[in-house]
Coordinates of C-alpha atoms and ligand atoms in Angstrom, one line a residue:
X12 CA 37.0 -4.8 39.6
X13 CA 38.7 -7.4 37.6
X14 CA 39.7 -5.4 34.6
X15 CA 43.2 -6.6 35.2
X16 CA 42.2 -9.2 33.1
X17 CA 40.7 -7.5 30.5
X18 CA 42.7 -9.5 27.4
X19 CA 44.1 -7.1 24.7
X20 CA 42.4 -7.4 21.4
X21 CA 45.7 -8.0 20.0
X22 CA 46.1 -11.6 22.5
X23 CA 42.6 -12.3 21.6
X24 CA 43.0 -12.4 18.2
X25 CA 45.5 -14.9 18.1
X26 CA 42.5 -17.3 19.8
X27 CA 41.9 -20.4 17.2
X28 CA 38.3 -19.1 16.7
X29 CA 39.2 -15.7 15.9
X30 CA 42.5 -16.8 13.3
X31 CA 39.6 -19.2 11.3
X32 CA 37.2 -15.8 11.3
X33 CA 40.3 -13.6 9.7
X34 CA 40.3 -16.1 7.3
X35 CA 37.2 -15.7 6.2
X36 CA 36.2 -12.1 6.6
X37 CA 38.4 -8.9 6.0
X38 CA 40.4 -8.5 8.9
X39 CA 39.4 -4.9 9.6
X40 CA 35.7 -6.1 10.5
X41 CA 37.3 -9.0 12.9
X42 CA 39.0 -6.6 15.0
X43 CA 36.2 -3.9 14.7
X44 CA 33.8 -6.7 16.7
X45 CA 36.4 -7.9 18.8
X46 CA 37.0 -4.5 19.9
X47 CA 33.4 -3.8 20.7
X48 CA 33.0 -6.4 22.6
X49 CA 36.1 -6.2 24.7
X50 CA 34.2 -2.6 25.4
X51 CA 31.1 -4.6 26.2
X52 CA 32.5 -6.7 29.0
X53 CA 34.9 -4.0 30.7
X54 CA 31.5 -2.1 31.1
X55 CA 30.2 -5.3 32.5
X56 CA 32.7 -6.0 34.4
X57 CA 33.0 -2.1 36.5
X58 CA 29.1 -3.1 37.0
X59 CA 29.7 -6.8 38.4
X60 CA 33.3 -6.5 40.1
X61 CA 33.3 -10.1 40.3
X62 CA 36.7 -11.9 39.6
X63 CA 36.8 -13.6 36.6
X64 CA 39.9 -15.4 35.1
X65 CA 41.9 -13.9 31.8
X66 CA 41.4 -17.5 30.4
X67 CA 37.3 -17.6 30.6
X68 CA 37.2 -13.9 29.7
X69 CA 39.3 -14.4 26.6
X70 CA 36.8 -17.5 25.6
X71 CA 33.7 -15.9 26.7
X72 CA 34.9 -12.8 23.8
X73 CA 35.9 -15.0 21.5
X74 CA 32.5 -16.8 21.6
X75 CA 30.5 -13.6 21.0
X76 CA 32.2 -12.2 18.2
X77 CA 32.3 -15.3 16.4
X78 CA 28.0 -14.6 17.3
X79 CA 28.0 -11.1 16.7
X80 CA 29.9 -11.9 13.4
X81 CA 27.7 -14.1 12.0
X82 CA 24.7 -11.9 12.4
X83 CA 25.9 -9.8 11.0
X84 CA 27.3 -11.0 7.9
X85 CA 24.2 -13.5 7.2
X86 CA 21.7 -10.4 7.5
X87 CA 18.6 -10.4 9.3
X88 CA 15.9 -10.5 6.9
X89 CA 14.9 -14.1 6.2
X90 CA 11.9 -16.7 4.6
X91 CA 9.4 -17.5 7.2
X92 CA 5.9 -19.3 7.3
X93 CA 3.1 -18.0 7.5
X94 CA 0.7 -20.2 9.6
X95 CA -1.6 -16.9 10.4
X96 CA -4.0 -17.1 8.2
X97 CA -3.6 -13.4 6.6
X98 CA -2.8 -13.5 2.8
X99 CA -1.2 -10.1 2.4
X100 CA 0.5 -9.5 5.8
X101 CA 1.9 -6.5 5.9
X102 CA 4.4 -7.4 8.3
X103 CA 5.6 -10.6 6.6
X104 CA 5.9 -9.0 3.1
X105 CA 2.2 -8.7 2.2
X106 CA 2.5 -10.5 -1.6
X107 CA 3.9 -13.7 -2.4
X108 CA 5.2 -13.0 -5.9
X109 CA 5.0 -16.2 -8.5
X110 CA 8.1 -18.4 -9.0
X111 CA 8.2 -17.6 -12.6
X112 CA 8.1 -14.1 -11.6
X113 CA 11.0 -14.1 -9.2
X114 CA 13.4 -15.9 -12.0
X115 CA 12.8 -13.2 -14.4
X116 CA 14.2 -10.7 -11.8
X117 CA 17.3 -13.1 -11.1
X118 CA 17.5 -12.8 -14.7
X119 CA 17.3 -9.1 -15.3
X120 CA 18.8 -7.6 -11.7
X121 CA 22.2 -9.6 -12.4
X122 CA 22.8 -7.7 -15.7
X123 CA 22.1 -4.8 -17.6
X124 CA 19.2 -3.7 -18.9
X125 CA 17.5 -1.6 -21.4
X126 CA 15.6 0.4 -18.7
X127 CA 15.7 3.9 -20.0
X128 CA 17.0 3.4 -23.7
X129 CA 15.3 2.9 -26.9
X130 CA 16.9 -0.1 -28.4
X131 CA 15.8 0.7 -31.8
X132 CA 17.4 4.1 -32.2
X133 CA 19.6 3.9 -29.2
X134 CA 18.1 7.2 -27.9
X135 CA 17.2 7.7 -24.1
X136 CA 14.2 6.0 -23.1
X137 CA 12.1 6.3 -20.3
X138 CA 11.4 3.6 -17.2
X139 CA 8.0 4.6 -17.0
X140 CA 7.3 3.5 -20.6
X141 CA 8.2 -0.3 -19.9
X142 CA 5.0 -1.1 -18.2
X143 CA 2.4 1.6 -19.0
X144 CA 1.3 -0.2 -22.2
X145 CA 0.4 -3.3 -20.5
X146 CA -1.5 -1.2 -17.7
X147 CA -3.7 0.7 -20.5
X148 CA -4.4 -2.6 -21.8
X149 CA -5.7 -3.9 -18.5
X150 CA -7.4 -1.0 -17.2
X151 CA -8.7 0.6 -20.3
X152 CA -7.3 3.8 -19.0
X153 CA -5.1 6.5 -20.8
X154 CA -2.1 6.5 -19.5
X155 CA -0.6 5.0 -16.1
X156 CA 2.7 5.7 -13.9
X157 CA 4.0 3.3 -11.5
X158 CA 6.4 4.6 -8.3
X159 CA 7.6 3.3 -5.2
X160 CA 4.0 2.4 -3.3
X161 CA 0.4 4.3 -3.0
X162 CA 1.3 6.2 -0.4
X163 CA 4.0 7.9 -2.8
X164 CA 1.1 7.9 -5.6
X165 CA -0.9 9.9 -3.7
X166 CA 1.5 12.3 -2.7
X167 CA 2.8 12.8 -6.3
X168 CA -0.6 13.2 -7.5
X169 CA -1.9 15.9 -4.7
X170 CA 1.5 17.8 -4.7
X171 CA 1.1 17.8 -8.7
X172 CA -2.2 18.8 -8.8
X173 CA -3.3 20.7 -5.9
X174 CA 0.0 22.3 -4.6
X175 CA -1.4 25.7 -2.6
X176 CA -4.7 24.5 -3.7
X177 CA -7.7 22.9 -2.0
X178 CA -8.7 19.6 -2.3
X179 CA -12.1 18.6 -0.8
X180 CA -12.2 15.2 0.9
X181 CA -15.5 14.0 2.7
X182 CA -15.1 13.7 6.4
X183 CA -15.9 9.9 6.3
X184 CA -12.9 8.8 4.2
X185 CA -10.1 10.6 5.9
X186 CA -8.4 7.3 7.0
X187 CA -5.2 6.2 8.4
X188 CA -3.9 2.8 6.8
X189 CA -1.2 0.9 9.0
X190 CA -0.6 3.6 11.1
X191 CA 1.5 6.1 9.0
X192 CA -0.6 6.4 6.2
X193 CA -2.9 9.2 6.8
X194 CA -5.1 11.8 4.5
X195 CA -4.5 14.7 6.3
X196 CA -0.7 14.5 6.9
X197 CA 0.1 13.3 3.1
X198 CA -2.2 16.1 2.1
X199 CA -0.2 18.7 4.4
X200 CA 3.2 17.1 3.1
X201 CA 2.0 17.5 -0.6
X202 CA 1.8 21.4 0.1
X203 CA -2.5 21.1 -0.5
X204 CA -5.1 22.3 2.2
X205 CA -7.8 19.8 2.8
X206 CA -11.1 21.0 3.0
X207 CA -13.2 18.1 4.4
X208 CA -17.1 18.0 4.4
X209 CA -19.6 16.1 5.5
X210 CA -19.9 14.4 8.5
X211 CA -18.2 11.2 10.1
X212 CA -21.2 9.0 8.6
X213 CA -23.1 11.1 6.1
X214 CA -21.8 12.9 3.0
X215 CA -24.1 14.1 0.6
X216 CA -23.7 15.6 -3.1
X217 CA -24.3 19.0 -1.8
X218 CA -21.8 18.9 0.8
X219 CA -19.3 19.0 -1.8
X220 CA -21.0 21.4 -4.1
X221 CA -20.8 23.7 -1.5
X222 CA -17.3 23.4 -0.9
X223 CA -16.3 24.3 -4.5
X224 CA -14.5 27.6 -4.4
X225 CA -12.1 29.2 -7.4
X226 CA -9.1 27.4 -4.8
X227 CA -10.6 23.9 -5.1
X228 CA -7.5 21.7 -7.5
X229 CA -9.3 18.5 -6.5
X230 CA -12.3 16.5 -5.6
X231 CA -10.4 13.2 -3.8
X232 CA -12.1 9.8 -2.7
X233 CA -10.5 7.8 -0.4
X234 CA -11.7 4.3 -0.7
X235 CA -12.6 3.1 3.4
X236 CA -10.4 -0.5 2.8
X237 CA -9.5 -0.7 6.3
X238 CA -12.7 -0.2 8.0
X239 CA -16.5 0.3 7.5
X240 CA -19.0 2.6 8.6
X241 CA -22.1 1.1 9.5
X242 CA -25.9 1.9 10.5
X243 CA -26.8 5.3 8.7
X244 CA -24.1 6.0 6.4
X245 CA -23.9 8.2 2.9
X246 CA -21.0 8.5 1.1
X247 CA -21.3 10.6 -2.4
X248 CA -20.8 7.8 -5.2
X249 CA -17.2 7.8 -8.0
X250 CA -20.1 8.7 -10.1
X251 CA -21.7 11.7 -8.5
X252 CA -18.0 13.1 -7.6
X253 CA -16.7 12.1 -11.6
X254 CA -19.8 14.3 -12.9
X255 CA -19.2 17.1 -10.3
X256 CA -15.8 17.6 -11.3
X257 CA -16.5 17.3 -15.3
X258 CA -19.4 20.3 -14.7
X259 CA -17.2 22.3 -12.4
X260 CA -14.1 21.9 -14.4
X261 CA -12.2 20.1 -10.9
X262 CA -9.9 17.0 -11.9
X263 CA -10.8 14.2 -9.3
X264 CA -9.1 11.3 -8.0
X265 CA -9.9 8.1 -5.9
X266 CA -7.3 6.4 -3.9
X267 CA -8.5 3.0 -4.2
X268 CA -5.6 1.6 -2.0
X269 CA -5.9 -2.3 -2.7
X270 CA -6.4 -2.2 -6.4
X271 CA -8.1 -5.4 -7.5
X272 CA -7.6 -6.4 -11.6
X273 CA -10.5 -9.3 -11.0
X274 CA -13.7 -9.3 -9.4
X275 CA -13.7 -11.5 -6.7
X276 CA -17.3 -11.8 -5.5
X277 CA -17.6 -15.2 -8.6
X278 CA -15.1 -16.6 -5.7
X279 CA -17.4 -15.6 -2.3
X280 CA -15.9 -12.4 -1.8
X281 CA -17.7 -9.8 -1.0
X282 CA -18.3 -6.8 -3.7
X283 CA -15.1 -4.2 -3.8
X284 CA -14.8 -2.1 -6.7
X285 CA -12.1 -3.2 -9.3
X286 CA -9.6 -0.9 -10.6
X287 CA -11.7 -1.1 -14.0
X288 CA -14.9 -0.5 -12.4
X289 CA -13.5 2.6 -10.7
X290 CA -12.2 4.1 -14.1
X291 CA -15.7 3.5 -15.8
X292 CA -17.1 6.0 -13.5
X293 CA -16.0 8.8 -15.4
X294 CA -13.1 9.4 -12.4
X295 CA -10.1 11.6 -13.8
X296 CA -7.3 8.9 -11.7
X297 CA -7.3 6.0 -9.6
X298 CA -4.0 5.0 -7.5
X299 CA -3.5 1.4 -6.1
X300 CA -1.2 -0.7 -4.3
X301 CA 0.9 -3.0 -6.3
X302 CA 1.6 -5.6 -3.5
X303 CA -2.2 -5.5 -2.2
X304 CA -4.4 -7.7 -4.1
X305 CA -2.9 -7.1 -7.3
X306 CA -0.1 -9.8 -5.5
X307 CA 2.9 -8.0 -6.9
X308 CA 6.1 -5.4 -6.1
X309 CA 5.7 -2.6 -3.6
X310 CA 4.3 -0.3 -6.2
X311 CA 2.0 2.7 -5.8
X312 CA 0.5 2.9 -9.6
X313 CA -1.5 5.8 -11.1
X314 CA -4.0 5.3 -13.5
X315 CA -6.2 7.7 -15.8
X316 CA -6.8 10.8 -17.9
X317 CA -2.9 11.5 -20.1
X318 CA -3.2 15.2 -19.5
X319 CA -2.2 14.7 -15.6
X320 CA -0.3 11.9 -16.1
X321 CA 2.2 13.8 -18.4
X322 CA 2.4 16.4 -15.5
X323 CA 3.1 14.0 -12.7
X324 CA 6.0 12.9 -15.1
X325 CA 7.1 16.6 -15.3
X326 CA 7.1 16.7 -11.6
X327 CA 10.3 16.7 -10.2
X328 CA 9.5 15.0 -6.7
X329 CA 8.9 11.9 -9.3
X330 CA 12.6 11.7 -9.2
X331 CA 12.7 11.2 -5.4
X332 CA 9.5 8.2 -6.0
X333 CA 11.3 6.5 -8.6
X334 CA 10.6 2.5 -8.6
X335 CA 14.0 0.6 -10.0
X336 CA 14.6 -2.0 -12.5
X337 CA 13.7 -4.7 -10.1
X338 CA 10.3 -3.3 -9.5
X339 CA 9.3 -2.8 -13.2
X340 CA 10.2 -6.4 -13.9
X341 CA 8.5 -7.8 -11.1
X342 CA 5.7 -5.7 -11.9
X343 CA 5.5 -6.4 -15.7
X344 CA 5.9 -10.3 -15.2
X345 CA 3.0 -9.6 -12.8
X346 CA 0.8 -7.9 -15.2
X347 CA 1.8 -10.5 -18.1
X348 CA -0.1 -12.7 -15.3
X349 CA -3.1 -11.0 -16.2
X350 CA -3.3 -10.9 -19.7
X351 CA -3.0 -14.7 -19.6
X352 CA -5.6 -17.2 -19.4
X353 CA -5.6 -18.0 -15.5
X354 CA -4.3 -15.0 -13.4
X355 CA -6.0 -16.7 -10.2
X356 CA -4.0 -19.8 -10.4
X357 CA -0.6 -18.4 -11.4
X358 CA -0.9 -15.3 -8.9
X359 CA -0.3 -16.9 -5.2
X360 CA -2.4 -14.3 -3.1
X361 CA -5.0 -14.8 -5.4
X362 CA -5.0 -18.8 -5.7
X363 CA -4.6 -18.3 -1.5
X364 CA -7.7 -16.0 -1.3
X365 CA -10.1 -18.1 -3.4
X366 CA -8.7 -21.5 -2.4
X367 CA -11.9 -23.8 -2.0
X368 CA -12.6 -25.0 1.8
X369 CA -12.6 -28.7 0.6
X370 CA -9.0 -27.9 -0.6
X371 CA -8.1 -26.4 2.7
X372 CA -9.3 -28.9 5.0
X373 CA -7.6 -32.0 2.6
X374 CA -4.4 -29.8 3.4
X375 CA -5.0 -29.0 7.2
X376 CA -6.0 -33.2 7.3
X377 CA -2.6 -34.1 5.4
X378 CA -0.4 -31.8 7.8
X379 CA -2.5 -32.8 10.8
X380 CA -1.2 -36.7 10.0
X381 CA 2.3 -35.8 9.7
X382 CA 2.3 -33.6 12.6
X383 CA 0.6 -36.4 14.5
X384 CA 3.8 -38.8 14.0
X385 CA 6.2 -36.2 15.9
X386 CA 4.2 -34.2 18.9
X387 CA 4.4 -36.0 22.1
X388 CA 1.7 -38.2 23.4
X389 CA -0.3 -35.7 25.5
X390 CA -0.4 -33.5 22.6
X391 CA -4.1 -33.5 21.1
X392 CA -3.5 -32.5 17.3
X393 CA -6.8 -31.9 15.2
X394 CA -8.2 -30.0 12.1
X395 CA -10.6 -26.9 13.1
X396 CA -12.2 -24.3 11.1
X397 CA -10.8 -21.1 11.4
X398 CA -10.9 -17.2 10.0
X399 CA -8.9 -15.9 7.7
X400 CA -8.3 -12.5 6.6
X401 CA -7.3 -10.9 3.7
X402 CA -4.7 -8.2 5.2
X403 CA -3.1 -5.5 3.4
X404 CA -5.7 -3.2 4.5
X405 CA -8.1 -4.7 2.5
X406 CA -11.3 -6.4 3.3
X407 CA -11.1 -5.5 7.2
X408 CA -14.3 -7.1 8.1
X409 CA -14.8 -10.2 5.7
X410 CA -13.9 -13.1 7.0
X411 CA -12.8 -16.0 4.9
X412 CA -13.9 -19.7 6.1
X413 CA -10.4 -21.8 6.1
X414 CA -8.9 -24.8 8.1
X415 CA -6.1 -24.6 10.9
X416 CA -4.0 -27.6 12.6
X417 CA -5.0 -27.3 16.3
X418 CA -2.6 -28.6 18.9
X419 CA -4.1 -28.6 21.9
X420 CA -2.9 -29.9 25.4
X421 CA 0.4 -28.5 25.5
X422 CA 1.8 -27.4 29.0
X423 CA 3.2 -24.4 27.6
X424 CA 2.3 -23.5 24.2
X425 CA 3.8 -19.5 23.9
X426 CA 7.2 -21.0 24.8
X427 CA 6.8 -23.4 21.9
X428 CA 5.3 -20.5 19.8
X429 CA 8.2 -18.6 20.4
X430 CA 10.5 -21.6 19.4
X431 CA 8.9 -22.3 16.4
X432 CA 9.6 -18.5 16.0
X433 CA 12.9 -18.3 16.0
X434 CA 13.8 -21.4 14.3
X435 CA 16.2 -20.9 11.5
X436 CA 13.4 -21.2 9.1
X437 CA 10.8 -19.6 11.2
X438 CA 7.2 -20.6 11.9
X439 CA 4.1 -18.0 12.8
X440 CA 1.2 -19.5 14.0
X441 CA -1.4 -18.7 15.8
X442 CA -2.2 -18.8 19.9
X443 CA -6.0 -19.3 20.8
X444 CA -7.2 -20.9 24.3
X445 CA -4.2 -22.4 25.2
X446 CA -3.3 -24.1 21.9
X447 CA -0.6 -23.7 18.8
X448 CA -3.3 -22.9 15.6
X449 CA -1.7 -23.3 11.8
X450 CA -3.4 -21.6 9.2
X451 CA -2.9 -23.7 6.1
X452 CA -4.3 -21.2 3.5
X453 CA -1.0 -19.0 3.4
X454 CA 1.6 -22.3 3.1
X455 CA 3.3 -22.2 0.5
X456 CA 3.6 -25.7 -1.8
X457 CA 6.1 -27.8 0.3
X458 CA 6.2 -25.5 4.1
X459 CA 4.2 -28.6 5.4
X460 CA 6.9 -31.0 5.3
X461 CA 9.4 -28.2 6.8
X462 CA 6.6 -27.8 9.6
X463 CA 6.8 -31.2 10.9
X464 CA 10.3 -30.8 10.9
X465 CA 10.2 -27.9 12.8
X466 CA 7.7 -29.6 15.4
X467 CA 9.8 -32.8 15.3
X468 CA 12.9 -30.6 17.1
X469 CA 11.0 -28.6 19.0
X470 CA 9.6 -31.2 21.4
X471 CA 12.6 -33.4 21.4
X472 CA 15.5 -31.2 21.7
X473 CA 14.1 -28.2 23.1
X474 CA 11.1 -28.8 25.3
X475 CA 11.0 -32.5 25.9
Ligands
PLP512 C1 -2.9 0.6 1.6 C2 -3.5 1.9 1.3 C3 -2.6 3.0 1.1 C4 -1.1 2.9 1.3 O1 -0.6 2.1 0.3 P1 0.9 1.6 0.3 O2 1.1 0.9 -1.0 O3 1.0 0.8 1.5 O4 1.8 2.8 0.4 C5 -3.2 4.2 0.8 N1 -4.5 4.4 0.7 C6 -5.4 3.3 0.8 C7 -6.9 3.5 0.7 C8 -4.9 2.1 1.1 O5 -5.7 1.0 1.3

């Protein structure tokens, strides 16, 4: 027990350190971290009961609030590279959103804006009016309503239609999509029963005829994005459920999840049904994913027939789904994207998905030559073909041919993984057999240069 020399916080803050932090922050939120960690180290110190001087103690607090303070005050969230290979990670962000596109929100967050006025008569307006214009445009649809992602489409639209009703899903599609989004448990939260049908692997036509009752609000698809079931499979087609619920008198709906504006296969993709595509089937609504392949804002957007639509705007949970300003003009500069002349190029997940391999492997050659100059000499750095992935819960199978910077013969390459980690701008690449793998086809115009920077440090400062 050495709390005897436990320094007050009022001693400590007269420390050098401390006096330049009071200068800079409020004064409160000094002595609020000093305090804690004075707490901190007595409960260290019952739990040691070494003796430790009143002198180091004082520095030793004074050095991890000066820490602690910093943390806290620069935030947590921060720019990092992605050298995995994944275009829409969901756990770094999922979509790059254009340059051009992050300006106009600079532009429109930092004043005011004429989000729910009409500027012509100076009535109230509505935020849902800003973008739907462009979206009918796109899609060809009747009317469309954007809030906060497709998990909250979904919701909105089951809990609008089908509250205390049935909706009949088939027993194939009832999917979970990065662990918390799952068919049956938004479908309970909405207030509608599910009535599945079908089996794991076949679904037929009939299955859901027979389902119908004077209950059934909906006939739902879920599109599979995240897996695929293979060998002998039937799944009822948009079409076949679209006709059933126009002869029945049943809206229907198909959560498309990753909504796609461009059809990808002219690029080596495999088929997936565009948002347009899904429409033509005759479907009542289709809700998507605005930071999926469309490349933009979290958004969940629902697309279709006006009559449910209008309702869904009625619905007073819409309130609690609401998208803000920042949203709808990340989302509109997005969708201008689209109505111009090369979406592909100007939308970075896109230009990243359907970048050629010849392209790739110039890049993996040019960032294999720089990194060359800094690893040490035992270090064996190459360019080898790797596999990509889409992400986002889309694609989950195809895999997209790309180029990685290997560097192989490294004593101890998840300690320099972990490094490169927690840089200040950090690095996440991948481990395989021993060696540090960069994906180039995520980088970002300029990340190579700040990658052989990083690499540069790592060997000589930290693991020389
Ligand atoms: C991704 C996905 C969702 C969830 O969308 P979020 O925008 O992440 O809320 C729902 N359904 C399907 C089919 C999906 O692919």
């Amino acid at each position: 027990m050495s709390l005897r020399n436990l320094p007050s916080v009022d001693e400590l803050l007269s420390e050098p350190v401390l006096q330049a932090l009071i200068q800079r922050y409020d004064r409160r939120l000094v002595v609020q971290v000093v305090r804690e960690e004075v707490d901190t180290l007595r409960t260290d110190l019952r739990k040691a009961g070494a003796d430790v001087s009143r002198e180091t103690l004082r520095a030793q607090i004074a050095e991890k609030s000066v820490i602690r303070l910093h943390q806290l005050t620069a935030g947590t969230l921060k720019k990092v590279i992605n050298g995995t290979g994944v275009v829409f990670h969901t756990n770094l962000g999922r979509a790059v959103l254009p340059g051009d596109v992050a300006d106009r929100i600079r532009d429109l967050a930092a004043g005011y804006t004429n989000l729910e006025i009409n500027l012509s008569d100076g009535s109230r307006g509505s935020r849902y009016d800003h973008i739907e214009p462009m979206l009918r445009t796109l899609l060809g649809c009747e009317a469309a309503l954007v809030v906060n992602n497709n998990a909250a489409a979904v919701f909105l639209a089951l809990n609008t239609i089908a509250r205390e009703q049935e909706v009949i899903v088939s027993r194939g599609q009832l999917v979970e999509i990065g662990g918390s989004f799952r068919v049956p448990e938004i479908m309970n939260l909405s207030g509608a029963s599910l009535v599945e049908v079908g089996t794991t692997n076949k679904t037929y036509l009939r299955d859901f005829e027979r389902a119908v009752t004077d209950q059934t609000a909906l006939l739902l698809g879920v599109h599979t994005s995240n897996y695929r079931i293979v060998g002998f499979t039937n799944e009822i087609s948009l079409e076949e459920l679209a006709r059933l619920g126009q002869q029945r008198g049943i809206p229907t709906m198909f959560d498309l999840g990753s909504g796609t504006m461009i059809d990808l296969t002219e690029y080596g993709l495999s088929p997936e049904p565009t948002i347009r595509q899904c429409l033509a089937s005759g479907i009542d609504l289709v809700t998507f994913s605005g930071d999926k392949l469309l490349g933009g804002p979290q958004a969940g957007i629902i697309a279709g027939k006006r009559e449910w639509i209008d309702r869904m705007k009625q619905n007073h949970l819409l309130r609690a789904l609401r998208v803000d300003k920042i949203t709808i003009a990340a989302l509109e500069a997005v969708l201008a994207l689209y109505l111009a002349a090369d979406p592909v190029e100007q939308i970075p997940g896109l230009a990243m998905l359907t970048a050629s391999q010849e392209s790739l492997r110039a890049r993996a050659g040019r960032l294999a030559r720089s990194l060359r100059g800094v690893v040490p000499k035992h270090a064996r750095v190459s360019v080898i073909r790797t596999t990509d992935r889409v992400g986002g819960g889309a694609y989950p199978i195809e895999e997209l041919p790309g180029s990685a910077v290997q560097i192989a013969g490294l004593a101890n390459p998840d300690q320099i993984a972990a490094w490169l980690r927690t840089a200040d701008t950090p690095l996440l690449a991948r481990i395989q057999e021993d060696a540090v793998q960069i994906s180039v086809r995520a980088l970002l115009p300029g990340e190579e240069r700040i990658i052989s920077g990083l690499f540069a440090r790592c060997f000589k400062e930290e693991l020389a």
